[in-house]
Every structure is written in structure tokens, then in C-alpha cells.
PDB file of C-alpha atoms in Angstrom:
ATOM      1  CA  MET A1112     -26.663  29.177  22.490  1.00 48.00           C
ATOM      2  CA  ASN A1113     -23.110  30.051  21.298  1.00 46.00           C
ATOM      3  CA  ASN A1114     -23.198  25.690  22.012  1.00 47.00           C
ATOM      4  CA  LEU A1115     -25.707  25.143  19.516  1.00 41.00           C
ATOM      5  CA  ILE A1116     -23.881  27.745  16.398  1.00 42.00           C
ATOM      6  CA  VAL A1117     -20.696  25.578  17.136  1.00 36.00           C
ATOM      7  CA  ILE A1118     -23.193  22.378  16.928  1.00 40.00           C
ATOM      8  CA  ALA A1119     -24.384  23.988  13.380  1.00 38.00           C
ATOM      9  CA  LEU A1120     -21.724  24.904  12.042  1.00 34.00           C
ATOM     10  CA  PHE A1121     -19.762  21.560  13.087  1.00 37.00           C
ATOM     11  CA  CYS A1122     -22.389  19.326  11.493  1.00 40.00           C
ATOM     12  CA  ILE A1123     -22.572  21.545   8.262  1.00 35.00           C
ATOM     13  CA  ALA A1124     -18.173  21.075   7.466  1.00 37.00           C
ATOM     14  CA  ALA A1125     -19.183  17.305   8.704  1.00 38.00           C
ATOM     15  CA  SER A1126     -21.588  16.446   6.203  1.00 36.00           C
ATOM     16  CA  ALA A1127     -19.642  19.590   3.423  1.00 36.00           C
ATOM     17  CA  TYR A1128     -18.036  16.215   3.682  1.00 34.00           C
ATOM     18  CA  GLY A1129     -19.969  13.528   3.661  1.00 35.00           C
ATOM     19  CA  ARG A1130     -17.806  11.053   5.686  1.00 38.00           C
ATOM     20  CA  PRO A1131     -14.527  10.980   7.035  1.00 42.00           C
ATOM     21  CA  SER A1132     -11.055  11.813   6.195  1.00 47.00           C
ATOM     22  CA  GLU A1133     -10.229   8.585   6.798  1.00 64.00           C
ATOM     23  CA  LEU A1134     -12.484   7.142   4.273  1.00 82.00           C
ATOM     24  CA  LEU A1135     -11.651   9.615   1.149  1.00 88.00           C
ATOM     25  CA  THR A1136     -10.466   8.591  -1.728  1.00 91.00           C
ATOM     26  CA  CYS A1137      -7.036   9.194  -3.265  1.00 94.00           C
ATOM     27  CA  SER A1138      -8.481  11.595  -5.875  1.00 92.00           C
ATOM     28  CA  ASP A1139     -11.147  13.003  -3.212  1.00 92.00           C
ATOM     29  CA  ARG A1140      -9.041  13.754  -0.543  1.00 90.00           C
ATOM     30  CA  LEU A1141      -6.817  15.423  -3.202  1.00 90.00           C
ATOM     31  CA  LYS A1142      -9.613  17.850  -3.897  1.00 90.00           C
ATOM     32  CA  LEU A1143     -10.776  18.730  -0.398  1.00 89.00           C
ATOM     33  CA  LEU A1144      -6.525  19.035   0.482  1.00 88.00           C
ATOM     34  CA  GLU A1145      -6.683  21.897  -2.700  1.00 85.00           C
ATOM     35  CA  THR A1146      -9.688  23.954  -0.644  1.00 87.00           C
ATOM     36  CA  SER A1147      -8.701  24.246   2.197  1.00 84.00           C
ATOM     37  CA  LYS A1148      -6.081  26.021   4.314  1.00 80.00           C
ATOM     38  CA  PRO A1149      -2.667  24.306   4.128  1.00 74.00           C
ATOM     39  CA  LEU A1150      -1.293  23.625   6.868  1.00 78.00           C
ATOM     40  CA  LEU A1151       2.686  22.737   7.676  1.00 77.00           C
ATOM     41  CA  GLY A1152       3.809  18.785   7.909  1.00 75.00           C
ATOM     42  CA  ARG A1153       0.501  17.885   6.517  1.00 78.00           C
ATOM     43  CA  PRO A1154       0.888  14.854   4.367  1.00 83.00           C
ATOM     44  CA  THR A1155      -0.469  15.746   0.407  1.00 89.00           C
ATOM     45  CA  PRO A1156      -1.084  11.453  -0.571  1.00 94.00           C
ATOM     46  CA  LYS A1157       0.391  10.419  -4.356  1.00 95.00           C
ATOM     47  CA  CYS A1158      -2.380   9.612  -6.505  1.00 96.00           C
ATOM     48  CA  ASP A1159      -1.766   7.156  -9.867  1.00 96.00           C
ATOM     49  CA  GLU A1160      -3.928   7.138 -12.432  1.00 94.00           C
ATOM     50  CA  SER A1161      -6.924   5.989 -11.779  1.00 94.00           C
ATOM     51  CA  GLY A1162      -7.683   8.206  -8.624  1.00 93.00           C
ATOM     52  CA  GLU A1163      -6.773   5.312  -6.241  1.00 95.00           C
ATOM     53  CA  TYR A1164      -4.050   6.141  -3.244  1.00 97.00           C
ATOM     54  CA  ALA A1165       0.034   4.472  -5.180  1.00 97.00           C
ATOM     55  CA  PRO A1166       0.868   2.082  -3.389  1.00 98.00           C
ATOM     56  CA  VAL A1167       4.381   3.949  -1.990  1.00 98.00           C
ATOM     57  CA  GLN A1168       3.474   7.029   0.716  1.00 97.00           C
ATOM     58  CA  CYS A1169       6.020   9.384   2.813  1.00 96.00           C
ATOM     59  CA  GLN A1170       5.634  11.502   5.160  1.00 92.00           C
ATOM     60  CA  GLY A1171       8.329  12.809   7.374  1.00 91.00           C
ATOM     61  CA  SER A1172      11.603  10.397   6.569  1.00 94.00           C
ATOM     62  CA  GLN A1173       9.157   7.279   6.315  1.00 95.00           C
ATOM     63  CA  CYS A1174       7.143   5.664   3.156  1.00 97.00           C
ATOM     64  CA  THR A1175       5.223   2.758   3.614  1.00 97.00           C
ATOM     65  CA  CYS A1176       3.018   0.144   1.918  1.00 98.00           C
ATOM     66  CA  VAL A1177      -0.681   1.186   1.184  1.00 97.00           C
ATOM     67  CA  GLU A1178      -3.875  -0.438  -0.382  1.00 96.00           C
ATOM     68  CA  SER A1179      -5.157   1.711  -3.609  1.00 95.00           C
ATOM     69  CA  LYS A1180      -8.809   1.841  -2.012  1.00 94.00           C
ATOM     70  CA  TRP A1181      -8.274   3.818   1.232  1.00 93.00           C
ATOM     71  CA  GLY A1182      -4.644   4.038   1.686  1.00 94.00           C
ATOM     72  CA  ASN A1183      -4.304   2.704   4.622  1.00 94.00           C
ATOM     73  CA  GLN A1184      -1.074   1.555   6.044  1.00 95.00           C
ATOM     74  CA  ILE A1185      -0.979  -1.794   5.218  1.00 96.00           C
ATOM     75  CA  SER A1186       1.399  -3.118   7.661  1.00 94.00           C
ATOM     76  CA  GLU A1187       4.887  -1.232   9.765  1.00 93.00           C
ATOM     77  CA  GLU A1188       6.772  -4.731   8.150  1.00 94.00           C
ATOM     78  CA  TYR A1189       6.909  -2.369   4.516  1.00 95.00           C
ATOM     79  CA  THR A1190       7.578   0.927   6.759  1.00 96.00           C
ATOM     80  CA  MET A1191      11.363   2.278   4.877  1.00 96.00           C
ATOM     81  CA  ASN A1192      13.307   5.718   4.909  1.00 97.00           C
ATOM     82  CA  ARG A1193      12.363   8.293   2.633  1.00 96.00           C
ATOM     83  CA  TRP A1194      15.987   7.734   1.340  1.00 96.00           C
ATOM     84  CA  GLU A1195      16.146   3.792   1.116  1.00 95.00           C
ATOM     85  CA  THR A1196      13.044   3.621  -1.335  1.00 95.00           C
ATOM     86  CA  GLN A1197      13.655   3.464  -4.800  1.00 95.00           C
ATOM     87  CA  GLY A1198      13.042   0.338  -6.637  1.00 96.00           C
ATOM     88  CA  MET A1199      10.038   0.455  -3.989  1.00 97.00           C
ATOM     89  CA  LYS A1200       6.562  -0.819  -5.676  1.00 97.00           C
ATOM     90  CA  CYS A1201       4.644  -2.628  -3.345  1.00 98.00           C
ATOM     91  CA  ASN A1202       3.432  -5.369  -5.181  1.00 98.00           C
ATOM     92  CA  CYS A1203       3.898  -7.905  -2.337  1.00 98.00           C
ATOM     93  CA  ALA A1204       2.307  -6.492   0.135  1.00 98.00           C
ATOM     94  CA  ARG A1205      -0.414  -4.941  -1.889  1.00 98.00           C
ATOM     95  CA  ASP A1206      -0.864  -8.575  -3.474  1.00 97.00           C
ATOM     96  CA  GLN A1207      -0.722  -9.945  -0.209  1.00 96.00           C
ATOM     97  CA  TYR A1208      -3.311  -7.358   1.799  1.00 97.00           C
ATOM     98  CA  ALA A1209      -5.806  -7.931  -1.144  1.00 96.00           C
ATOM     99  CA  TYR A1210      -6.014 -11.768  -1.232  1.00 96.00           C
ATOM    100  CA  ARG A1211      -5.779 -12.184   3.023  1.00 94.00           C
ATOM    101  CA  ALA A1212      -9.065 -10.107   2.628  1.00 94.00           C
ATOM    102  CA  THR A1213     -11.092 -12.387   1.009  1.00 95.00           C
ATOM    103  CA  GLY A1214     -10.240 -14.780   4.268  1.00 94.00           C
ATOM    104  CA  LYS A1215      -8.817 -17.742   1.542  1.00 93.00           C
ATOM    105  CA  LEU A1216      -5.841 -19.170   3.094  1.00 88.00           C
ATOM    106  CA  GLY A1217      -3.697 -22.036   0.936  1.00 86.00           C
ATOM    107  CA  LEU A1218      -1.238 -18.832  -0.746  1.00 88.00           C
ATOM    108  CA  SER A1219       1.726 -17.741   1.032  1.00 90.00           C
ATOM    109  CA  PHE A1220       3.594 -14.502  -0.549  1.00 94.00           C
ATOM    110  CA  ARG A1221       7.255 -13.592  -0.058  1.00 96.00           C
ATOM    111  CA  CYS A1222       7.566 -10.225   0.743  1.00 97.00           C
ATOM    112  CA  THR A1223      11.158  -7.582   0.589  1.00 97.00           C
ATOM    113  CA  GLN A1224      11.257  -5.668   3.516  1.00 95.00           C
ATOM    114  CA  ASN A1225      10.002  -2.343   0.933  1.00 96.00           C
ATOM    115  CA  GLY A1226       7.039  -4.654  -0.691  1.00 98.00           C
ATOM    116  CA  ASN A1227       8.086  -6.033  -3.613  1.00 98.00           C
ATOM    117  CA  TYR A1228       7.918 -10.017  -4.123  1.00 98.00           C
ATOM    118  CA  HIS A1229      10.937 -11.343  -3.450  1.00 97.00           C
ATOM    119  CA  PRO A1230      13.363 -12.922  -6.555  1.00 96.00           C
ATOM    120  CA  ILE A1231      12.082 -16.589  -4.427  1.00 96.00           C
ATOM    121  CA  GLN A1232       8.946 -17.000  -4.178  1.00 96.00           C
ATOM    122  CA  CYS A1233       7.432 -21.350  -3.507  1.00 95.00           C
ATOM    123  CA  ILE A1234       3.793 -22.653  -4.231  1.00 92.00           C
ATOM    124  CA  GLY A1235       3.583 -26.111  -1.683  1.00 90.00           C
ATOM    125  CA  SER A1236       7.106 -27.282  -1.832  1.00 93.00           C
ATOM    126  CA  VAL A1237       7.912 -26.097  -5.174  1.00 95.00           C
ATOM    127  CA  CYS A1238      10.104 -23.272  -6.063  1.00 96.00           C
ATOM    128  CA  TYR A1239      11.209 -20.643  -8.923  1.00 96.00           C
ATOM    129  CA  CYS A1240      12.709 -17.297  -9.319  1.00 96.00           C
ATOM    130  CA  ALA A1241       9.642 -14.903  -9.157  1.00 96.00           C
ATOM    131  CA  ASP A1242       9.540 -11.178 -11.532  1.00 95.00           C
ATOM    132  CA  GLU A1243       8.690  -7.875  -9.665  1.00 95.00           C
ATOM    133  CA  ASN A1244       4.499  -9.357  -9.975  1.00 96.00           C
ATOM    134  CA  GLY A1245       6.124 -12.804  -8.269  1.00 96.00           C
ATOM    135  CA  LEU A1246       4.916 -15.034 -11.400  1.00 96.00           C
ATOM    136  CA  GLN A1247       7.422 -17.612 -12.799  1.00 95.00           C
ATOM    137  CA  GLY A1248      10.198 -16.384 -15.054  1.00 83.00           C
ATOM    138  CA  GLU A1249       9.633 -17.848 -18.492  1.00 86.00           C
ATOM    139  CA  ASN A1250      12.314 -20.199 -18.853  1.00 88.00           C
ATOM    140  CA  SER A1251      12.937 -20.677 -14.248  1.00 90.00           C
ATOM    141  CA  PRO A1252      13.292 -23.325 -13.668  1.00 94.00           C
ATOM    142  CA  THR A1253      11.026 -25.091 -10.992  1.00 96.00           C
ATOM    143  CA  VAL A1254      13.266 -27.050  -7.939  1.00 96.00           C
ATOM    144  CA  GLY A1255      12.278 -28.782  -4.267  1.00 96.00           C
ATOM    145  CA  ILE A1256      11.390 -26.350  -1.728  1.00 94.00           C
ATOM    146  CA  TRP A1257      15.049 -27.720   0.047  1.00 96.00           C
ATOM    147  CA  GLU A1258      17.073 -26.836  -2.591  1.00 96.00           C
ATOM    148  CA  THR A1259      16.310 -23.160  -3.279  1.00 94.00           C
ATOM    149  CA  GLU A1260      20.781 -22.655  -3.019  1.00 95.00           C
ATOM    150  CA  LYS A1261      19.690 -24.251  -7.059  1.00 94.00           C
ATOM    151  CA  LEU A1262      18.565 -21.342  -8.008  1.00 94.00           C
ATOM    152  CA  LYS A1263      20.044 -18.204  -9.663  1.00 92.00           C
ATOM    153  CA  CYS A1264      17.703 -15.637  -9.547  1.00 91.00           C
TER     154      CYS A1264
END
């Protein structure tokens, strides 16, 4: 009888949340955390204005780039110490993640360790100075991939 009660309570709790916690949007996860018992060390996600996961999520002393819909870590490659994250925007890491999810090939992304775009980006054998979104600067010259040292980004 006790086992039946435990199973029933588990089912009620599971249906109250609707889906596993790893599949919660940021705004839904925040609502769940607000109504649940606080636990020491449980991370609180940062959401953007639209209720999706902010690009950088931190737990303890580590911060990482995450994708916006479910907050999954993009890659351990884009993980840094919390005290090194000033200016960490993860634009490149997120664009690279979204492009790879399409299954297409051909674009190459040059990201820094913090997930931002490297100042020099290349398409094919042509390189240029890029802004924080990976786009070519208005007055940026293009050079061959073999002469990137000529770029002063």
C-alpha cells in the first residue's frame, strides 16, 4: 500500500511540472524555482527579456555559453572562470551551435574561448576584421587567408 502511495505522489508531482526539468524554458524554470523549496547550491538561471536563457550561465565559479531555448551547454570549450567573464557574450558560440543544428556544412566560425567572435573572420580564403556579431566592419579591407597579419583589428 505504501508503495502505491509513493508512486501516486510521484505521478502527481511529475504531471504538475508537465515535462522533465531539463526541458524547461528559462521563464518556466524560474517559476518552478520560485514555488519550490530552496536548496543550497541550486543554480538560478538568468533569463533574457523574452524569457529564454541568457547566453552566459554560471554555477559556482564556472560560467559557460548555453543555447537559448533549453539552456543546454553548447560546449565545454566555452567555459570560463566566473572572474574572467567580463565581456563574455557567446555570440559566436550560439551562432555556431545554431548553424550546426541545421546539418549544413560550409560555414566556419572562429570563436574565442569566451564564445565571442574572434576579431578576424574568414569566409573561404578571404578574411576581414569582424565586429562582435562576426560581420565585416564597414571600412575593413579583405585579405587572403595567407595574409591575415596585415589586418589591424
